[in-house]
XYZ file of C-alpha atoms in Angstrom:
783
model
C 89.616 65.790 104.343
C 91.113 62.839 102.438
C 94.550 63.327 100.901
C 94.680 60.623 98.232
C 93.812 63.178 95.549
C 96.377 65.763 96.632
C 99.155 64.286 94.530
C 97.003 64.038 91.402
C 95.915 67.656 91.803
C 99.527 68.812 92.534
C 98.446 70.344 95.833
C 101.741 69.510 97.549
C 103.676 71.219 94.742
C 101.832 74.492 95.203
C 102.137 74.158 98.973
C 105.930 73.854 98.644
C 106.005 76.982 96.480
C 104.300 78.962 99.202
C 106.467 77.349 101.877
C 109.655 78.437 100.088
C 108.521 82.069 100.349
C 108.781 81.920 104.148
C 111.782 83.723 105.660
C 112.583 81.104 108.287
C 112.199 77.445 109.046
C 109.529 78.487 111.540
C 107.400 79.962 108.768
C 108.004 76.939 106.577
C 106.890 74.731 109.434
C 103.718 76.819 109.801
C 102.902 76.416 106.085
C 103.652 72.696 106.246
C 101.110 72.320 109.049
C 98.332 73.850 106.927
C 96.003 71.483 105.118
C 92.529 71.611 103.563
C 89.684 71.710 106.070
C 86.020 70.906 105.562
C 85.004 73.073 108.544
C 83.398 76.208 107.084
C 84.084 78.409 110.124
C 87.734 77.322 110.306
C 88.229 78.028 106.600
C 86.495 81.395 106.931
C 88.788 82.353 109.823
C 91.951 81.264 107.986
C 90.996 83.199 104.854
C 90.178 86.286 106.907
C 93.623 86.119 108.538
C 95.237 85.622 105.122
C 93.442 88.723 103.854
C 94.774 90.693 106.827
C 98.331 89.623 105.959
C 97.761 90.625 102.322
C 96.436 94.038 103.390
C 99.372 94.531 105.760
C 101.889 93.677 103.041
C 100.094 95.948 100.569
C 100.149 98.908 102.954
C 103.704 98.415 104.305
C 105.313 97.308 101.034
C 107.430 94.654 102.741
C 107.743 92.999 106.117
C 111.138 92.177 107.615
C 111.600 89.219 109.939
C 115.375 89.413 109.613
C 117.051 87.824 112.608
C 114.215 85.434 113.465
C 115.697 82.034 114.411
C 114.330 78.745 115.670
C 115.543 78.997 119.269
C 113.154 76.440 120.736
C 115.838 73.787 121.318
C 118.063 76.312 123.070
C 115.182 77.393 125.307
C 114.512 73.782 126.308
C 118.196 73.271 127.140
C 118.431 76.439 129.208
C 115.407 75.449 131.307
C 117.310 72.277 132.214
C 120.296 74.249 133.464
C 122.518 74.127 130.369
C 124.727 77.063 129.415
C 123.926 78.675 126.072
C 126.540 78.764 123.344
C 127.562 82.088 121.832
C 125.589 81.390 118.633
C 122.463 80.496 120.618
C 122.671 83.628 122.721
C 123.041 85.792 119.629
C 120.072 84.020 117.938
C 117.917 84.840 120.973
C 118.895 88.514 120.716
C 118.111 88.722 116.985
C 114.781 86.936 117.508
C 113.816 89.512 120.139
C 114.826 92.220 117.663
C 112.688 90.683 114.886
C 109.677 90.633 117.196
C 110.160 94.278 118.106
C 110.433 95.275 114.447
C 107.149 93.575 113.509
C 105.384 95.002 116.530
C 106.639 98.495 115.696
C 105.590 98.168 112.044
C 102.086 97.196 113.110
C 101.806 100.118 115.527
C 102.889 102.542 112.800
C 99.893 101.436 110.710
C 96.828 103.391 111.805
C 93.584 101.562 112.442
C 91.843 104.004 110.095
C 93.836 102.635 107.162
C 93.441 98.976 108.210
C 91.856 97.401 111.279
C 93.649 94.004 111.041
C 92.252 92.721 114.360
C 93.978 89.316 114.348
C 97.437 90.596 113.404
C 97.232 93.513 115.818
C 96.225 91.232 118.673
C 99.075 88.802 117.974
C 101.665 91.535 117.554
C 100.641 93.129 120.839
C 101.187 89.755 122.533
C 104.855 89.754 121.482
C 106.817 90.327 124.693
C 109.189 93.293 124.603
C 112.449 91.939 126.005
C 114.606 94.924 125.112
C 116.769 94.706 128.235
C 117.707 91.102 127.540
C 118.503 91.903 123.920
C 120.642 94.858 124.965
C 122.561 92.784 127.537
C 123.283 90.012 125.035
C 124.465 92.513 122.432
C 126.578 94.259 125.063
C 128.407 90.988 125.695
C 128.458 89.439 122.190
C 129.415 91.001 118.860
C 127.900 90.372 115.414
C 131.042 88.332 114.656
C 129.869 85.919 117.379
C 132.710 86.815 119.716
C 132.391 87.676 123.391
C 133.344 91.323 123.717
C 136.197 92.350 125.996
C 133.811 94.852 127.579
C 131.553 92.032 128.779
C 133.442 92.062 132.112
C 136.446 93.763 133.718
C 138.086 90.386 134.305
C 137.829 89.428 130.636
C 139.245 92.773 129.574
C 142.236 92.369 131.886
C 142.905 88.775 130.759
C 142.791 89.732 127.087
C 145.162 92.585 127.713
C 147.617 90.074 129.216
C 147.146 87.807 126.189
C 147.891 90.633 123.798
C 151.029 91.550 125.710
C 152.172 87.917 125.983
C 151.695 87.233 122.261
C 153.615 90.393 121.390
C 156.563 89.311 123.619
C 156.680 85.823 122.059
C 156.553 87.248 118.522
C 159.260 89.837 119.305
C 161.527 87.083 120.734
C 161.026 84.866 117.706
C 161.606 87.790 115.299
C 165.004 88.399 116.933
C 165.863 84.734 116.441
C 164.862 84.885 112.764
C 167.246 87.807 112.259
C 170.139 85.840 113.823
C 172.673 84.618 111.217
C 173.127 81.356 113.130
C 169.401 80.604 113.032
C 168.801 81.820 109.466
C 170.815 78.952 107.923
C 168.610 76.484 109.797
C 165.326 77.992 108.620
C 163.249 76.370 105.888
C 161.302 79.680 105.691
C 161.751 82.965 107.548
C 158.341 83.104 109.218
C 156.498 82.519 112.491
C 153.545 80.120 112.465
C 151.316 78.259 114.931
C 151.087 74.530 115.553
C 148.928 73.002 118.310
C 148.160 76.547 119.523
C 151.908 77.205 120.123
C 154.171 79.646 118.291
C 156.834 77.814 116.212
C 159.397 78.400 113.458
C 160.112 76.010 110.504
C 163.601 74.362 110.782
C 165.265 72.080 108.245
C 165.212 68.475 109.402
C 169.033 68.125 109.345
C 169.275 70.757 112.133
C 167.075 68.693 114.434
C 169.589 68.743 117.328
C 171.027 72.196 116.641
C 168.170 74.214 118.154
C 166.881 73.554 121.644
C 163.104 73.458 121.853
C 159.961 71.352 121.458
C 159.009 69.822 118.093
C 155.227 70.281 117.641
C 154.861 69.091 114.018
C 156.678 68.215 110.787
C 155.845 68.553 107.111
C 154.407 65.687 105.086
C 157.774 65.129 103.403
C 159.598 65.192 106.732
C 161.972 67.876 105.455
C 160.625 70.564 107.794
C 160.279 70.516 111.561
C 158.087 73.029 113.434
C 159.960 73.829 116.642
C 158.996 75.990 119.598
C 162.386 77.380 120.742
C 163.220 76.822 124.397
C 163.480 80.578 124.938
C 159.720 81.036 124.393
C 158.409 77.801 125.949
C 157.845 79.415 129.343
C 156.104 82.385 127.752
C 153.945 79.975 125.709
C 152.982 78.118 128.872
C 151.977 81.396 130.515
C 149.980 82.344 127.415
C 148.179 79.026 127.575
C 147.275 79.675 131.230
C 145.778 83.037 130.356
C 143.808 81.447 127.474
C 142.276 78.967 129.927
C 141.385 81.861 132.213
C 139.770 83.621 129.240
C 137.717 80.515 128.447
C 136.533 80.233 132.059
C 135.568 83.918 132.117
C 133.607 83.538 128.848
C 131.778 80.577 130.381
C 130.880 82.746 133.375
C 129.504 85.458 131.051
C 127.468 82.943 129.011
C 126.181 81.383 132.237
C 124.981 84.800 133.406
C 123.230 85.385 130.076
C 121.701 81.906 130.290
C 120.264 82.724 133.694
C 118.658 85.864 132.258
C 117.173 83.865 129.363
C 115.903 81.182 131.758
C 113.799 83.807 133.532
C 111.825 84.601 130.340
C 111.681 81.266 128.519
C 107.872 81.315 128.521
C 107.774 84.753 126.894
C 110.419 83.759 124.354
C 108.580 80.537 123.516
C 105.364 82.500 122.929
C 107.231 85.042 120.796
C 108.683 82.303 118.621
C 105.235 80.743 118.117
C 103.700 84.087 117.112
C 106.575 85.081 114.812
C 106.599 81.655 113.157
C 102.887 81.974 112.401
C 103.377 85.530 111.098
C 106.182 84.328 108.837
C 103.822 81.734 107.367
C 101.057 84.319 106.901
C 103.419 86.746 105.171
C 104.551 83.902 102.891
C 100.925 83.474 101.781
C 100.607 87.232 101.310
C 103.805 87.312 99.241
C 102.457 84.474 97.094
C 99.285 86.497 96.510
C 101.386 89.484 95.433
C 103.498 87.454 93.021
C 100.583 85.552 91.464
C 97.998 88.366 91.642
C 95.912 86.039 93.785
C 92.851 86.906 95.862
C 90.941 85.634 98.853
C 87.621 84.518 97.344
C 84.206 84.954 98.872
C 83.115 81.651 100.435
C 79.706 80.209 101.195
C 78.740 77.267 103.332
C 76.518 75.530 100.798
C 76.067 77.060 97.390
C 77.349 77.331 93.854
C 80.968 77.466 92.721
C 81.719 80.495 90.558
C 85.237 80.907 89.161
C 86.029 84.184 87.441
C 89.137 84.290 85.237
C 90.723 81.525 87.276
C 94.189 80.209 86.357
C 96.055 77.041 87.189
C 98.659 78.337 89.681
C 101.489 76.187 88.295
C 101.175 77.555 84.754
C 102.947 80.677 83.497
C 100.697 83.608 84.377
C 101.393 85.298 81.047
C 100.582 82.191 78.994
C 97.805 80.494 80.960
C 94.306 80.966 79.529
C 91.921 81.825 82.411
C 88.551 80.114 82.724
C 85.095 81.207 83.836
C 83.046 78.407 85.343
C 79.865 78.057 87.402
C 78.784 74.875 89.132
C 75.949 74.432 91.590
C 72.270 75.206 92.115
C 70.551 73.730 89.050
C 73.770 72.487 87.451
C 75.593 69.754 89.365
C 77.778 68.336 86.590
C 79.933 69.777 83.816
C 81.009 67.317 81.119
C 84.040 68.642 79.220
C 84.873 67.252 75.776
C 87.459 68.184 73.209
C 90.755 67.062 71.637
C 93.719 65.634 73.503
C 96.168 68.251 74.900
C 93.351 70.769 74.554
C 93.192 71.729 78.203
C 90.442 69.466 79.549
C 92.583 67.973 82.304
C 94.071 71.395 83.142
C 90.552 72.731 83.653
C 89.739 69.757 85.854
C 92.877 70.243 87.943
C 92.304 73.997 88.202
C 88.893 73.485 89.800
C 90.157 70.844 92.238
C 93.440 72.565 93.128
C 91.822 75.952 93.789
C 89.279 74.264 96.058
C 92.078 72.620 98.074
C 94.061 75.882 98.243
C 91.068 77.912 99.392
C 90.179 75.359 102.075
C 93.801 75.532 103.307
C 93.545 79.301 103.743
C 95.692 80.026 100.664
C 94.876 82.832 98.187
C 93.941 81.671 94.681
C 94.788 83.128 91.236
C 91.392 84.460 90.126
C 89.519 87.756 89.917
C 87.203 89.395 92.425
C 83.718 88.011 92.089
C 84.911 84.440 92.520
C 82.685 82.510 94.940
C 83.588 79.109 96.347
C 81.733 76.701 98.636
C 83.503 74.720 101.334
C 83.406 71.087 100.192
C 83.346 68.157 102.578
C 85.949 66.517 100.352
C 87.666 66.908 96.973
C 87.955 63.546 95.176
C 89.858 63.151 91.923
C 90.470 60.284 89.525
C 93.064 61.745 87.184
C 95.732 60.211 84.971
C 96.859 56.706 84.031
C 97.924 54.954 87.213
C 98.522 51.509 85.703
C 100.573 49.364 88.087
C 102.789 46.638 86.637
C 103.620 45.259 90.068
C 99.951 44.835 90.913
C 99.086 43.617 87.414
C 96.354 46.264 87.144
C 95.277 47.614 83.738
C 94.450 51.258 83.164
C 90.757 50.497 83.480
C 91.271 48.463 86.649
C 93.330 51.211 88.201
C 90.663 53.801 87.457
C 87.845 51.590 88.691
C 89.672 50.809 91.950
C 89.940 54.504 92.714
C 86.383 55.272 91.570
C 84.958 52.538 93.788
C 86.762 54.011 96.797
C 85.479 57.478 95.887
C 81.895 56.252 95.618
C 82.095 54.894 99.169
C 83.383 58.183 100.649
C 81.447 60.965 98.930
C 78.426 62.831 100.305
C 76.135 65.608 99.053
C 78.775 68.282 99.767
C 81.654 66.599 97.887
C 83.431 67.772 94.744
C 84.196 64.868 92.404
C 86.582 65.115 89.433
C 86.684 62.362 86.757
C 89.323 62.483 84.024
C 88.448 60.392 80.941
C 85.642 58.598 82.750
C 85.110 55.096 81.391
C 88.372 55.030 79.403
C 90.625 52.005 79.088
C 88.026 49.444 78.031
C 85.525 48.698 75.277
C 84.049 52.072 74.218
C 80.448 50.876 74.339
C 80.787 49.313 77.773
C 82.970 52.163 79.028
C 80.418 54.778 77.961
C 77.581 52.853 79.600
C 79.605 52.492 82.800
C 80.421 56.214 82.757
C 76.749 57.191 82.422
C 75.801 54.888 85.291
C 78.529 56.320 87.541
C 77.523 59.902 86.753
C 73.877 59.141 87.523
C 74.850 57.565 90.841
C 77.040 60.514 91.894
C 74.422 63.047 90.801
C 71.808 61.178 92.818
C 74.004 61.639 95.902
C 73.978 65.381 95.325
C 77.701 65.849 94.577
C 79.234 68.498 92.331
C 80.987 66.909 89.329
C 83.470 67.976 86.686
C 84.315 65.199 84.208
C 86.229 64.944 80.939
C 85.496 62.427 78.183
C 85.727 61.570 74.502
C 82.486 59.589 74.448
C 79.620 60.996 72.384
C 77.200 59.191 74.703
C 78.276 61.441 77.551
C 77.691 64.504 75.382
C 74.117 63.311 74.865
C 73.817 62.561 78.597
C 74.891 66.124 79.509
C 72.520 67.550 76.898
C 69.491 65.623 78.178
C 70.076 65.464 81.937
C 68.439 68.424 83.760
C 71.360 68.845 86.191
C 74.244 68.457 83.729
C 75.719 70.701 81.065
C 78.190 70.244 78.236
C 81.437 72.166 77.976
C 84.349 72.086 75.576
C 87.828 73.369 74.938
C 88.297 75.037 71.580
C 90.683 73.766 68.921
C 92.009 75.804 65.990
C 91.896 73.473 62.986
C 93.876 75.947 60.869
C 96.902 75.940 63.165
C 96.256 72.429 64.575
C 96.689 73.921 68.053
C 94.311 74.130 71.005
C 93.213 77.569 72.225
C 92.616 76.265 75.794
C 89.479 78.422 75.969
C 86.640 76.802 77.895
C 83.114 77.119 76.492
C 80.190 76.231 78.737
C 77.009 74.924 77.107
C 78.593 73.560 73.912
C 80.011 70.023 73.566
C 83.394 69.588 71.955
C 83.576 69.043 68.231
C 85.166 65.969 66.694
C 88.212 67.285 64.887
C 89.720 63.950 63.806
C 88.692 64.228 60.149
C 89.559 67.921 59.918
C 92.975 67.384 61.466
C 93.681 64.363 59.256
C 92.721 66.324 56.171
C 94.858 69.257 57.259
C 97.810 66.917 57.721
C 97.446 65.527 54.196
C 95.398 62.337 54.494
C 93.639 61.649 51.196
C 89.964 62.530 50.731
C 89.258 58.942 49.679
C 90.371 57.545 53.031
C 88.586 60.277 54.980
C 85.308 59.654 53.138
C 85.646 55.910 53.701
C 86.131 56.560 57.385
C 83.045 58.760 57.512
C 80.965 55.955 55.998
C 81.950 53.726 58.892
C 80.259 56.095 61.330
C 76.608 55.366 62.059
C 73.995 57.851 60.912
C 73.110 58.672 64.518
C 76.712 59.518 65.395
C 77.075 61.538 62.219
C 73.967 63.547 62.969
C 75.190 64.114 66.519
C 78.487 65.498 65.288
C 76.616 67.733 62.820
C 74.448 69.042 65.656
C 77.543 69.624 67.790
C 79.262 71.500 64.971
C 76.147 73.576 64.353
C 75.779 74.404 68.052
C 79.407 75.426 68.349
C 79.156 77.652 65.273
C 75.912 79.235 66.473
C 77.363 79.904 69.937
C 80.471 81.546 68.538
C 78.376 83.721 66.243
C 76.126 84.649 69.171
C 79.181 85.579 71.245
C 80.547 87.743 68.435
C 77.188 89.475 68.022
C 76.982 89.911 71.768
C 80.403 91.539 71.862
C 79.388 93.893 69.038
C 76.146 94.738 70.830
C 78.034 95.386 74.060
C 80.460 97.660 72.234
C 77.581 99.595 70.634
C 75.801 99.853 73.990
C 78.907 101.226 75.683
C 79.314 103.761 72.861
C 75.652 104.786 73.178
C 75.986 105.191 76.944
C 79.092 107.305 76.486
C 77.332 109.547 73.959
C 74.325 109.811 76.279
C 76.548 110.898 79.171
C 78.306 113.483 76.989
C 75.028 114.899 75.697
C 73.520 114.995 79.187
C 76.552 116.820 80.575
C 76.402 119.365 77.753
C 72.644 119.784 78.281
C 73.138 120.406 81.984
C 75.838 122.983 81.244
C 73.521 124.680 78.731
C 70.653 124.742 81.239
C 72.919 126.266 83.873
C 74.197 128.886 81.455
C 70.640 129.666 80.330
C 69.499 130.092 83.931
C 72.415 132.408 84.677
C 71.557 134.553 81.654
C 67.899 134.687 82.684
C 68.797 135.658 86.229
C 71.145 138.354 84.974
C 68.452 139.691 82.639
C 65.896 139.681 85.471
C 68.194 141.638 87.777
C 69.006 144.134 85.035
C 65.323 144.529 84.263
C 64.476 145.096 87.915
C 67.255 147.666 88.140
C 65.802 149.507 85.139
C 62.308 149.383 86.635
C 63.552 150.680 89.994
C 65.421 153.502 88.281
C 62.339 154.466 86.263
C 60.208 154.374 89.401
C 62.593 156.656 91.285
C 62.636 159.095 88.373
C 58.841 159.035 88.250
C 58.611 159.734 91.977
C 61.008 162.609 91.588
C 58.872 164.044 88.780
C 55.707 163.653 90.871
C 57.412 165.260 93.861
C 58.330 168.229 91.736
C 54.788 168.397 90.331
C 53.282 168.355 93.835
C 55.640 171.122 94.913
C 54.674 173.116 91.857
C 50.999 172.405 92.573
C 51.355 173.829 96.076
C 52.849 176.947 94.646
C 50.245 177.227 91.849
C 47.159 175.296 92.989
C 44.971 177.006 90.470
C 46.899 175.391 87.582
C 47.246 171.718 88.668
C 44.620 169.429 90.186
C 45.431 166.341 92.386
C 43.608 163.927 90.116
C 45.798 165.164 87.312
C 48.851 164.202 89.352
C 47.429 160.724 89.959
C 46.776 160.277 86.266
C 50.328 161.385 85.470
C 51.761 158.852 87.907
C 49.616 156.096 86.429
C 50.844 156.936 82.970
C 54.434 156.856 84.199
C 53.946 153.428 85.763
C 52.452 152.152 82.532
C 55.432 153.534 80.713
C 57.892 151.499 82.899
C 59.858 148.987 80.833
C 58.443 145.476 81.351
C 60.579 142.364 81.135
C 59.125 138.920 80.501
C 61.515 135.982 80.925
C 61.048 132.633 79.273
C 60.613 129.967 81.938
C 63.236 127.232 82.154
C 62.022 124.228 80.172
C 61.614 121.091 82.222
C 59.925 117.756 81.832
C 56.801 117.764 84.008
C 54.479 114.988 85.055
C 50.734 115.340 84.163
C 49.106 117.835 86.564
C 46.145 115.530 87.157
C 48.399 113.102 88.977
C 48.009 113.132 92.752
C 51.057 114.203 94.736
C 52.559 112.304 97.661
C 54.995 113.231 100.411
C 58.489 113.380 98.938
C 57.457 114.465 95.434
C 59.583 117.210 93.930
C 57.422 120.052 92.575
C 57.684 123.542 91.133
C 55.512 126.415 92.399
C 54.136 128.219 89.352
C 53.541 131.490 91.201
C 57.217 132.272 91.790
C 59.118 129.603 89.850
C 60.850 127.904 92.761
C 61.399 124.172 93.314
C 60.377 122.440 96.509
C 59.343 119.157 98.110
C 55.876 118.050 99.247
C 56.068 117.513 103.020
C 52.341 117.123 103.862
C 49.115 116.345 101.955
C 46.199 118.558 103.158
C 42.468 118.523 102.468
C 40.754 120.167 99.453
C 43.578 119.298 97.084
C 46.080 121.437 98.957
C 49.690 120.607 99.838
C 52.295 121.890 102.265
C 55.494 122.463 100.268
C 59.035 123.013 101.642
C 60.817 125.644 99.503
C 64.292 126.260 100.885
C 63.695 127.211 104.514
C 60.043 128.242 103.852
C 56.921 126.093 104.139
C 54.024 127.170 101.883
C 50.433 125.882 101.517
C 49.595 125.739 97.799
C 46.761 124.383 95.635
C 47.391 121.472 93.286
C 46.705 123.746 90.328
C 49.603 125.925 91.389
C 52.078 123.059 91.492
C 53.862 121.157 88.741
C 55.267 117.739 89.612
C 58.907 117.200 88.588
C 59.701 113.693 89.802
C 58.822 111.226 92.553
C 61.187 110.141 95.329
C 59.093 107.848 97.468
C 61.624 107.542 100.231
C 62.704 111.203 100.296
C 61.804 113.128 103.411
C 64.635 115.644 103.394
C 63.682 119.076 101.939
C 65.561 119.931 98.786
C 67.537 123.110 98.348
C 65.920 125.881 96.335
C 66.947 126.152 92.736
C 68.124 129.683 93.416
C 71.914 129.571 93.763
C 73.799 131.648 96.327
C 75.992 132.856 93.472
C 73.031 134.937 92.160
C 72.112 136.551 95.530
C 74.590 138.813 97.294
C 74.969 138.964 101.048
C 74.228 142.731 100.991
C 71.901 145.234 99.337
C 72.592 148.944 98.731
C 69.568 151.164 99.606
C 71.346 154.509 99.621
C 69.504 157.348 97.842
C 66.116 155.623 98.051
C 62.940 156.781 99.758
C 61.737 154.694 102.695
C 58.736 153.395 100.735
C 60.719 152.089 97.782
C 63.536 150.842 100.034
C 61.053 148.678 101.935
C 59.811 147.166 98.655
C 63.406 146.277 97.707
C 64.091 144.876 101.195
C 60.997 142.621 101.037
C 62.138 141.099 97.730
C 65.766 140.878 98.797
C 64.987 139.073 102.071
C 62.879 136.501 100.182
C 65.782 135.872 97.793
C 68.290 135.680 100.651
C 66.150 133.200 102.607
C 65.697 130.982 99.531
C 69.425 131.154 98.875
C 70.096 129.899 102.403
C 71.722 133.012 103.923
C 71.628 133.297 107.719
C 73.020 136.858 107.867
C 72.755 139.786 105.404
C 73.772 143.468 105.388
C 71.409 146.354 104.472
C 73.445 149.416 103.374
C 71.303 152.570 103.894
C 73.915 155.189 104.696
C 73.933 157.613 107.632
C 72.300 160.759 106.244
C 69.488 162.152 108.431
C 68.791 158.714 109.889
C 65.198 158.618 108.517
C 65.905 155.682 106.176
C 67.635 153.732 108.970
C 64.656 154.257 111.320
C 62.162 153.161 108.651
C 64.246 150.040 107.892
C 64.518 149.146 111.593
C 60.760 149.588 112.122
C 60.082 147.255 109.189
C 62.597 144.623 110.357
C 61.127 144.614 113.887
C 57.822 143.299 112.462
C 59.227 140.878 109.830
C 58.472 137.234 110.805
C 61.650 135.851 109.159
C 64.014 138.263 110.968
C 65.556 136.745 114.093
C 67.480 139.891 115.121
C 69.136 142.983 113.701
C 71.758 145.486 114.831
C 73.784 148.448 113.686
C 76.983 147.513 111.960
C 80.326 147.483 113.739
C 82.932 150.077 112.796
C 84.574 147.549 110.435
C 81.159 146.737 108.900
C 80.121 150.315 108.086
C 78.902 151.616 111.447
C 75.490 153.357 111.541
C 75.352 153.260 107.759
C 74.736 149.493 107.760
C 72.166 147.249 109.475
C 73.184 143.605 110.038
C 70.172 141.228 109.881
C 70.075 137.674 111.316
C 67.556 135.482 109.412
C 65.529 132.583 110.791
């Protein structure tokens, strides 16, 4: 991709910003190597890796590469047999440590929280050279000194040095306390000159003290003399220092040999860590600027959502929404100077270059960007005095070069197209250039002051006008981009606002042709109409959101009311059934007594009289009629299909049609039951064409207990209660229930067991365990 437009679009500036976020020179080098690519698959890969780094930074909070150094030169030297310096050895140890830290941080992040395939693969390739790191740190301290513990020889030598220095200092201290020496001293102290211990003597006592003069002061008044009494000890000290140096060289040589054995691994580590440093720099930039990795497409429209120029203050920059592509190839932006036209132009071009370099961009999710074959920009006044080129010539030179290089996948940016020459000729030239570039299939964003280009954008099927707003009251631009409306001419309004007389303004207006005047009136009218439409749209959106909120609130309250109503109905039904059962038991007791009395006095009571009495008692039972739950039903004439949700009228349960049968009959799944019902007995609730999964019965488990108490009941009435209870339990989804019948004589238990043995929905049954109630309870497993 050509780089002549990078400077105009300030691409290198933003690249340097990202580069400065790298921890090391290795990361900075990695960022420096990045540049825009026109290869879709390469760009896609780079953006995917950038997103991984952003996710890693988001999940870990921060990533430390502390200790990472550029050790490549040292590795090259050691492969050639050179001995590493102390600083180089320590840098190798800290680089190994940095690699281990990153690798450990990645392993601590579970794959469930983030897969990060590229980063994980690279981190796993970092060689673990813990032994080498430990050996270097055993021999070298953080102060970049070889430790005395590095070898026994070095420890012994340094012990001799300590002892020797102490003896020299003790000898010199005795001399300083001597009255004969004190009068010779310039100062009563011991110092070092040329790595030898000396004392400062006044120059006039040059021959009074035997020893070696190692230095003198600038004025010549002080001589630094090593007394003869310590010269031999100084010589011995110097010998030990040379031995120390040779021993240190031996230690560094041994470390160098260890490093030489793993130079390939270290070189690979440095390459991986340098790349990671660059990736984390991009991720840090995204965090600072609230940037994203946009969705990219190979060939398609550009859609920027709340995009900002990355070099502007995030709090002050006005974001733009812009779409370019498909039916619209060109956007022609008009408006006042300093209104933001060029900023918009640069934003589009710079974000394209950043994205195609694998950098995140400051925009919102929903931004979509194509991969351009090239980004070409003619921006700014590049007049050259040396080359004797006018502004127009400079622009035309660049435009001509652009026209030779572009193809159908290029993005072309023209700032003040046609400026710098006669307005009539410049406008005509601009229209011709735009037509030529559009014919090639390029995407175009151009800025202009020419009214002719506003007309061109209005009439050309693949172009659209845009403008940046200007507040005439404050005489300041708002920097807000409006698509579809050309910029207004604010010259007269601004002049009037600044105090220019009406007479001059009116005279100026008369100089404008009628066509231009009408055009400006149309532009003003369009701008006003668009703003009013936007305001009305915002009001309508606000009202719609309020209506949706009220609808949700009402629906929630309705659902709560329906649930409460159903609970009350269910409670009333159970109470009513309890009353009926009680009345029935009382009636049976009365009849039993009557039969007993009839046996004793058959002449007084006839059997048909008993039957009539029972019938009257049954008619006297309290009846309870519940109001059915109101629902919205589809017309019953409508044919049902598999998946339709229906309600069986016979017992008020909801189900799903699972099969359409002949003679207007349907197989309906109600809970765990499948029933064959006529169409007349079904009410359609709603249609779910793709639904095949049976729905759960409307009956809630909260209204059906997992046990029923049958104690005190006759076998006949207990079996009636069991039949109803098992139906309810099956619809409620129970797999196991408990029938409490008590122990008694065992007659009720036997009757219950005989009934359960024949029930088609009973999988098995057993007597209860001791903890469940023993023989007084039967545990039933349901199919």
